[in-house]
Amino acid sequence: MAISNSVLLKLLSGQMNQEIVFKQYGDKTVISKYPDMSKVVFTPKQLQVQEKMYEAHFRAKGIMGDEALASAAQVRLNVTRNKLYTALIKEYFKSQRENTDAAGNV
């Protein structure tokens, strides 16, 4: 792991070609190897949350792809255009939680 104060590297953040990761910590840039996640074993609960997130992402992108639905969702959620995706994800998880609570209380 290398630490740099280079002006050029201060502009970088994220990963390149899944080999190198650039992280910003305060005024320093840390360069590290891309993590190997191939041997990670997820618990059933983690897999369930990943599936819900996939569904939420798919639904949010579908709504944002249709201008009429996006405008209606923006008004309904009272958010700006740049925060619409996050608000749609939040709404999806909230509706899933309410459905789970309602099913559990019946």
mmCIF file with all atom_site columns, C-alpha atoms in Angstrom:
data_model
loop_
_atom_site.group_PDB
_atom_site.id
_atom_site.type_symbol
_atom_site.label_atom_id
_atom_site.label_alt_id
_atom_site.label_comp_id
_atom_site.label_asym_id
_atom_site.label_entity_id
_atom_site.label_seq_id
_atom_site.pdbx_PDB_ins_code
_atom_site.Cartn_x
_atom_site.Cartn_y
_atom_site.Cartn_z
_atom_site.occupancy
_atom_site.B_iso_or_equiv
_atom_site.pdbx_formal_charge
_atom_site.auth_seq_id
_atom_site.auth_comp_id
_atom_site.auth_asym_id
_atom_site.auth_atom_id
_atom_site.pdbx_PDB_model_num
ATOM 1   C CA . MET A 1 1   ? 0.000   0.000   0.000   1.00 0.00 ? 1   MET A CA 1
ATOM 2   C CA . ALA A 1 2   ? 1.484   3.313   -1.109  1.00 0.00 ? 2   ALA A CA 1
ATOM 3   C CA . ILE A 1 3   ? 0.619   6.757   0.249   1.00 0.00 ? 3   ILE A CA 1
ATOM 4   C CA . SER A 1 4   ? 1.068   9.823   -1.923  1.00 0.00 ? 4   SER A CA 1
ATOM 5   C CA . ASN A 1 5   ? 0.560   13.582  -1.766  1.00 0.00 ? 5   ASN A CA 1
ATOM 6   C CA . SER A 1 6   ? 0.801   14.002  -5.555  1.00 0.00 ? 6   SER A CA 1
ATOM 7   C CA . VAL A 1 7   ? -1.455  16.650  -7.094  1.00 0.00 ? 7   VAL A CA 1
ATOM 8   C CA . LEU A 1 8   ? -2.414  14.280  -9.924  1.00 0.00 ? 8   LEU A CA 1
ATOM 9   C CA . LEU A 1 9   ? -3.374  11.469  -7.568  1.00 0.00 ? 9   LEU A CA 1
ATOM 10  C CA . LYS A 1 10  ? -5.534  13.787  -5.448  1.00 0.00 ? 10  LYS A CA 1
ATOM 11  C CA . LEU A 1 11  ? -7.984  13.801  -8.353  1.00 0.00 ? 11  LEU A CA 1
ATOM 12  C CA . LEU A 1 12  ? -8.297  9.992   -8.401  1.00 0.00 ? 12  LEU A CA 1
ATOM 13  C CA . SER A 1 13  ? -10.739 7.918   -6.416  1.00 0.00 ? 13  SER A CA 1
ATOM 14  C CA . GLY A 1 14  ? -12.071 4.435   -7.130  1.00 0.00 ? 14  GLY A CA 1
ATOM 15  C CA . GLN A 1 15  ? -10.573 1.494   -8.996  1.00 0.00 ? 15  GLN A CA 1
ATOM 16  C CA . MET A 1 16  ? -8.782  0.913   -12.275 1.00 0.00 ? 16  MET A CA 1
ATOM 17  C CA . ASN A 1 17  ? -9.349  -2.303  -14.224 1.00 0.00 ? 17  ASN A CA 1
ATOM 18  C CA . GLN A 1 18  ? -9.992  -4.217  -10.991 1.00 0.00 ? 18  GLN A CA 1
ATOM 19  C CA . GLU A 1 19  ? -6.273  -4.154  -10.219 1.00 0.00 ? 19  GLU A CA 1
ATOM 20  C CA . ILE A 1 20  ? -5.590  -0.938  -8.291  1.00 0.00 ? 20  ILE A CA 1
ATOM 21  C CA . VAL A 1 21  ? -7.754  0.991   -5.806  1.00 0.00 ? 21  VAL A CA 1
ATOM 22  C CA . PHE A 1 22  ? -7.326  4.703   -5.076  1.00 0.00 ? 22  PHE A CA 1
ATOM 23  C CA . LYS A 1 23  ? -8.655  5.903   -1.710  1.00 0.00 ? 23  LYS A CA 1
ATOM 24  C CA . GLN A 1 24  ? -8.718  9.416   -0.287  1.00 0.00 ? 24  GLN A CA 1
ATOM 25  C CA . TYR A 1 25  ? -7.955  9.798   3.421   1.00 0.00 ? 25  TYR A CA 1
ATOM 26  C CA . GLY A 1 26  ? -7.829  13.452  4.395   1.00 0.00 ? 26  GLY A CA 1
ATOM 27  C CA . ASP A 1 27  ? -5.196  15.117  2.231   1.00 0.00 ? 27  ASP A CA 1
ATOM 28  C CA . LYS A 1 28  ? -3.476  11.854  1.246   1.00 0.00 ? 28  LYS A CA 1
ATOM 29  C CA . THR A 1 29  ? -4.141  9.345   -1.518  1.00 0.00 ? 29  THR A CA 1
ATOM 30  C CA . VAL A 1 30  ? -3.719  5.663   -0.658  1.00 0.00 ? 30  VAL A CA 1
ATOM 31  C CA . ILE A 1 31  ? -3.068  3.216   -3.485  1.00 0.00 ? 31  ILE A CA 1
ATOM 32  C CA . SER A 1 32  ? -3.733  -0.449  -2.785  1.00 0.00 ? 32  SER A CA 1
ATOM 33  C CA . LYS A 1 33  ? -4.371  -3.758  -4.499  1.00 0.00 ? 33  LYS A CA 1
ATOM 34  C CA . TYR A 1 34  ? -7.940  -4.548  -5.569  1.00 0.00 ? 34  TYR A CA 1
ATOM 35  C CA . PRO A 1 35  ? -9.466  -6.915  -2.971  1.00 0.00 ? 35  PRO A CA 1
ATOM 36  C CA . ASP A 1 36  ? -9.941  -10.580 -3.904  1.00 0.00 ? 36  ASP A CA 1
ATOM 37  C CA . MET A 1 37  ? -13.519 -11.404 -2.918  1.00 0.00 ? 37  MET A CA 1
ATOM 38  C CA . SER A 1 38  ? -13.675 -14.754 -4.741  1.00 0.00 ? 38  SER A CA 1
ATOM 39  C CA . LYS A 1 39  ? -13.480 -16.862 -1.567  1.00 0.00 ? 39  LYS A CA 1
ATOM 40  C CA . VAL A 1 40  ? -16.090 -14.947 0.421   1.00 0.00 ? 40  VAL A CA 1
ATOM 41  C CA . VAL A 1 41  ? -18.986 -17.096 1.575   1.00 0.00 ? 41  VAL A CA 1
ATOM 42  C CA . PHE A 1 42  ? -22.122 -15.051 2.188   1.00 0.00 ? 42  PHE A CA 1
ATOM 43  C CA . THR A 1 43  ? -24.665 -15.967 4.856   1.00 0.00 ? 43  THR A CA 1
ATOM 44  C CA . PRO A 1 44  ? -28.254 -16.660 3.804   1.00 0.00 ? 44  PRO A CA 1
ATOM 45  C CA . LYS A 1 45  ? -29.320 -13.296 5.251   1.00 0.00 ? 45  LYS A CA 1
ATOM 46  C CA . GLN A 1 46  ? -26.636 -11.465 3.233   1.00 0.00 ? 46  GLN A CA 1
ATOM 47  C CA . LEU A 1 47  ? -27.768 -13.233 0.069   1.00 0.00 ? 47  LEU A CA 1
ATOM 48  C CA . GLN A 1 48  ? -31.361 -12.259 0.829   1.00 0.00 ? 48  GLN A CA 1
ATOM 49  C CA . VAL A 1 49  ? -30.410 -8.582  1.230   1.00 0.00 ? 49  VAL A CA 1
ATOM 50  C CA . GLN A 1 50  ? -28.350 -8.704  -1.973  1.00 0.00 ? 50  GLN A CA 1
ATOM 51  C CA . GLU A 1 51  ? -31.373 -10.081 -3.830  1.00 0.00 ? 51  GLU A CA 1
ATOM 52  C CA . LYS A 1 52  ? -33.597 -7.332  -2.417  1.00 0.00 ? 52  LYS A CA 1
ATOM 53  C CA . MET A 1 53  ? -31.048 -4.708  -3.445  1.00 0.00 ? 53  MET A CA 1
ATOM 54  C CA . TYR A 1 54  ? -30.935 -6.151  -6.965  1.00 0.00 ? 54  TYR A CA 1
ATOM 55  C CA . GLU A 1 55  ? -34.735 -5.961  -7.182  1.00 0.00 ? 55  GLU A CA 1
ATOM 56  C CA . ALA A 1 56  ? -34.738 -2.402  -5.809  1.00 0.00 ? 56  ALA A CA 1
ATOM 57  C CA . HIS A 1 57  ? -32.065 -1.341  -8.305  1.00 0.00 ? 57  HIS A CA 1
ATOM 58  C CA . PHE A 1 58  ? -33.946 -2.923  -11.217 1.00 0.00 ? 58  PHE A CA 1
ATOM 59  C CA . ARG A 1 59  ? -37.197 -1.222  -10.181 1.00 0.00 ? 59  ARG A CA 1
ATOM 60  C CA . ALA A 1 60  ? -35.545 2.180   -9.640  1.00 0.00 ? 60  ALA A CA 1
ATOM 61  C CA . LYS A 1 61  ? -33.784 2.064   -13.018 1.00 0.00 ? 61  LYS A CA 1
ATOM 62  C CA . GLY A 1 62  ? -37.075 1.099   -14.674 1.00 0.00 ? 62  GLY A CA 1
ATOM 63  C CA . ILE A 1 63  ? -38.841 4.081   -13.142 1.00 0.00 ? 63  ILE A CA 1
ATOM 64  C CA . MET A 1 64  ? -36.005 6.452   -13.984 1.00 0.00 ? 64  MET A CA 1
ATOM 65  C CA . GLY A 1 65  ? -35.957 5.210   -17.575 1.00 0.00 ? 65  GLY A CA 1
ATOM 66  C CA . ASP A 1 66  ? -39.533 6.385   -18.148 1.00 0.00 ? 66  ASP A CA 1
ATOM 67  C CA . GLU A 1 67  ? -39.771 10.188  -18.031 1.00 0.00 ? 67  GLU A CA 1
ATOM 68  C CA . ALA A 1 68  ? -43.428 10.218  -16.926 1.00 0.00 ? 68  ALA A CA 1
ATOM 69  C CA . LEU A 1 69  ? -42.852 7.712   -14.107 1.00 0.00 ? 69  LEU A CA 1
ATOM 70  C CA . ALA A 1 70  ? -39.692 9.533   -13.023 1.00 0.00 ? 70  ALA A CA 1
ATOM 71  C CA . SER A 1 71  ? -41.500 12.877  -12.829 1.00 0.00 ? 71  SER A CA 1
ATOM 72  C CA . ALA A 1 72  ? -44.390 11.331  -10.886 1.00 0.00 ? 72  ALA A CA 1
ATOM 73  C CA . ALA A 1 73  ? -41.980 9.641   -8.460  1.00 0.00 ? 73  ALA A CA 1
ATOM 74  C CA . GLN A 1 74  ? -40.041 12.868  -8.043  1.00 0.00 ? 74  GLN A CA 1
ATOM 75  C CA . VAL A 1 75  ? -43.225 14.729  -7.056  1.00 0.00 ? 75  VAL A CA 1
ATOM 76  C CA . ARG A 1 76  ? -44.456 11.848  -4.841  1.00 0.00 ? 76  ARG A CA 1
ATOM 77  C CA . LEU A 1 77  ? -41.163 11.566  -2.963  1.00 0.00 ? 77  LEU A CA 1
ATOM 78  C CA . ASN A 1 78  ? -40.505 15.335  -2.954  1.00 0.00 ? 78  ASN A CA 1
ATOM 79  C CA . VAL A 1 79  ? -36.860 15.027  -4.048  1.00 0.00 ? 79  VAL A CA 1
ATOM 80  C CA . THR A 1 80  ? -34.671 16.621  -6.688  1.00 0.00 ? 80  THR A CA 1
ATOM 81  C CA . ARG A 1 81  ? -33.746 14.729  -9.836  1.00 0.00 ? 81  ARG A CA 1
ATOM 82  C CA . ASN A 1 82  ? -30.242 13.887  -8.612  1.00 0.00 ? 82  ASN A CA 1
ATOM 83  C CA . LYS A 1 83  ? -31.606 12.228  -5.427  1.00 0.00 ? 83  LYS A CA 1
ATOM 84  C CA . LEU A 1 84  ? -34.394 10.275  -7.096  1.00 0.00 ? 84  LEU A CA 1
ATOM 85  C CA . TYR A 1 85  ? -32.515 6.947   -7.378  1.00 0.00 ? 85  TYR A CA 1
ATOM 86  C CA . THR A 1 86  ? -31.638 6.891   -3.668  1.00 0.00 ? 86  THR A CA 1
ATOM 87  C CA . ALA A 1 87  ? -35.182 7.862   -2.696  1.00 0.00 ? 87  ALA A CA 1
ATOM 88  C CA . LEU A 1 88  ? -36.620 5.075   -4.870  1.00 0.00 ? 88  LEU A CA 1
ATOM 89  C CA . ILE A 1 89  ? -34.284 2.509   -3.268  1.00 0.00 ? 89  ILE A CA 1
ATOM 90  C CA . LYS A 1 90  ? -35.297 3.740   0.187   1.00 0.00 ? 90  LYS A CA 1
ATOM 91  C CA . GLU A 1 91  ? -38.993 3.568   -0.744  1.00 0.00 ? 91  GLU A CA 1
ATOM 92  C CA . TYR A 1 92  ? -38.582 0.002   -2.023  1.00 0.00 ? 92  TYR A CA 1
ATOM 93  C CA . PHE A 1 93  ? -36.901 -1.188  1.177   1.00 0.00 ? 93  PHE A CA 1
ATOM 94  C CA . LYS A 1 94  ? -39.519 0.587   3.298   1.00 0.00 ? 94  LYS A CA 1
ATOM 95  C CA . SER A 1 95  ? -42.361 -1.079  1.378   1.00 0.00 ? 95  SER A CA 1
ATOM 96  C CA . GLN A 1 96  ? -40.646 -4.472  1.735   1.00 0.00 ? 96  GLN A CA 1
ATOM 97  C CA . ARG A 1 97  ? -40.285 -3.945  5.489   1.00 0.00 ? 97  ARG A CA 1
ATOM 98  C CA . GLU A 1 98  ? -43.970 -2.958  5.806   1.00 0.00 ? 98  GLU A CA 1
ATOM 99  C CA . ASN A 1 99  ? -45.033 -6.017  3.795   1.00 0.00 ? 99  ASN A CA 1
ATOM 100 C CA . THR A 1 100 ? -42.920 -8.258  6.027   1.00 0.00 ? 100 THR A CA 1
ATOM 101 C CA . ASP A 1 101 ? -44.333 -6.668  9.192   1.00 0.00 ? 101 ASP A CA 1
ATOM 102 C CA . ALA A 1 102 ? -47.911 -6.999  7.922   1.00 0.00 ? 102 ALA A CA 1
ATOM 103 C CA . ALA A 1 103 ? -47.380 -10.658 7.001   1.00 0.00 ? 103 ALA A CA 1
ATOM 104 C CA . GLY A 1 104 ? -45.835 -11.378 10.399  1.00 0.00 ? 104 GLY A CA 1
ATOM 105 C CA . ASN A 1 105 ? -48.691 -9.776  12.348  1.00 0.00 ? 105 ASN A CA 1
ATOM 106 C CA . VAL A 1 106 ? -51.499 -11.633 10.564  1.00 0.00 ? 106 VAL A CA 1
#
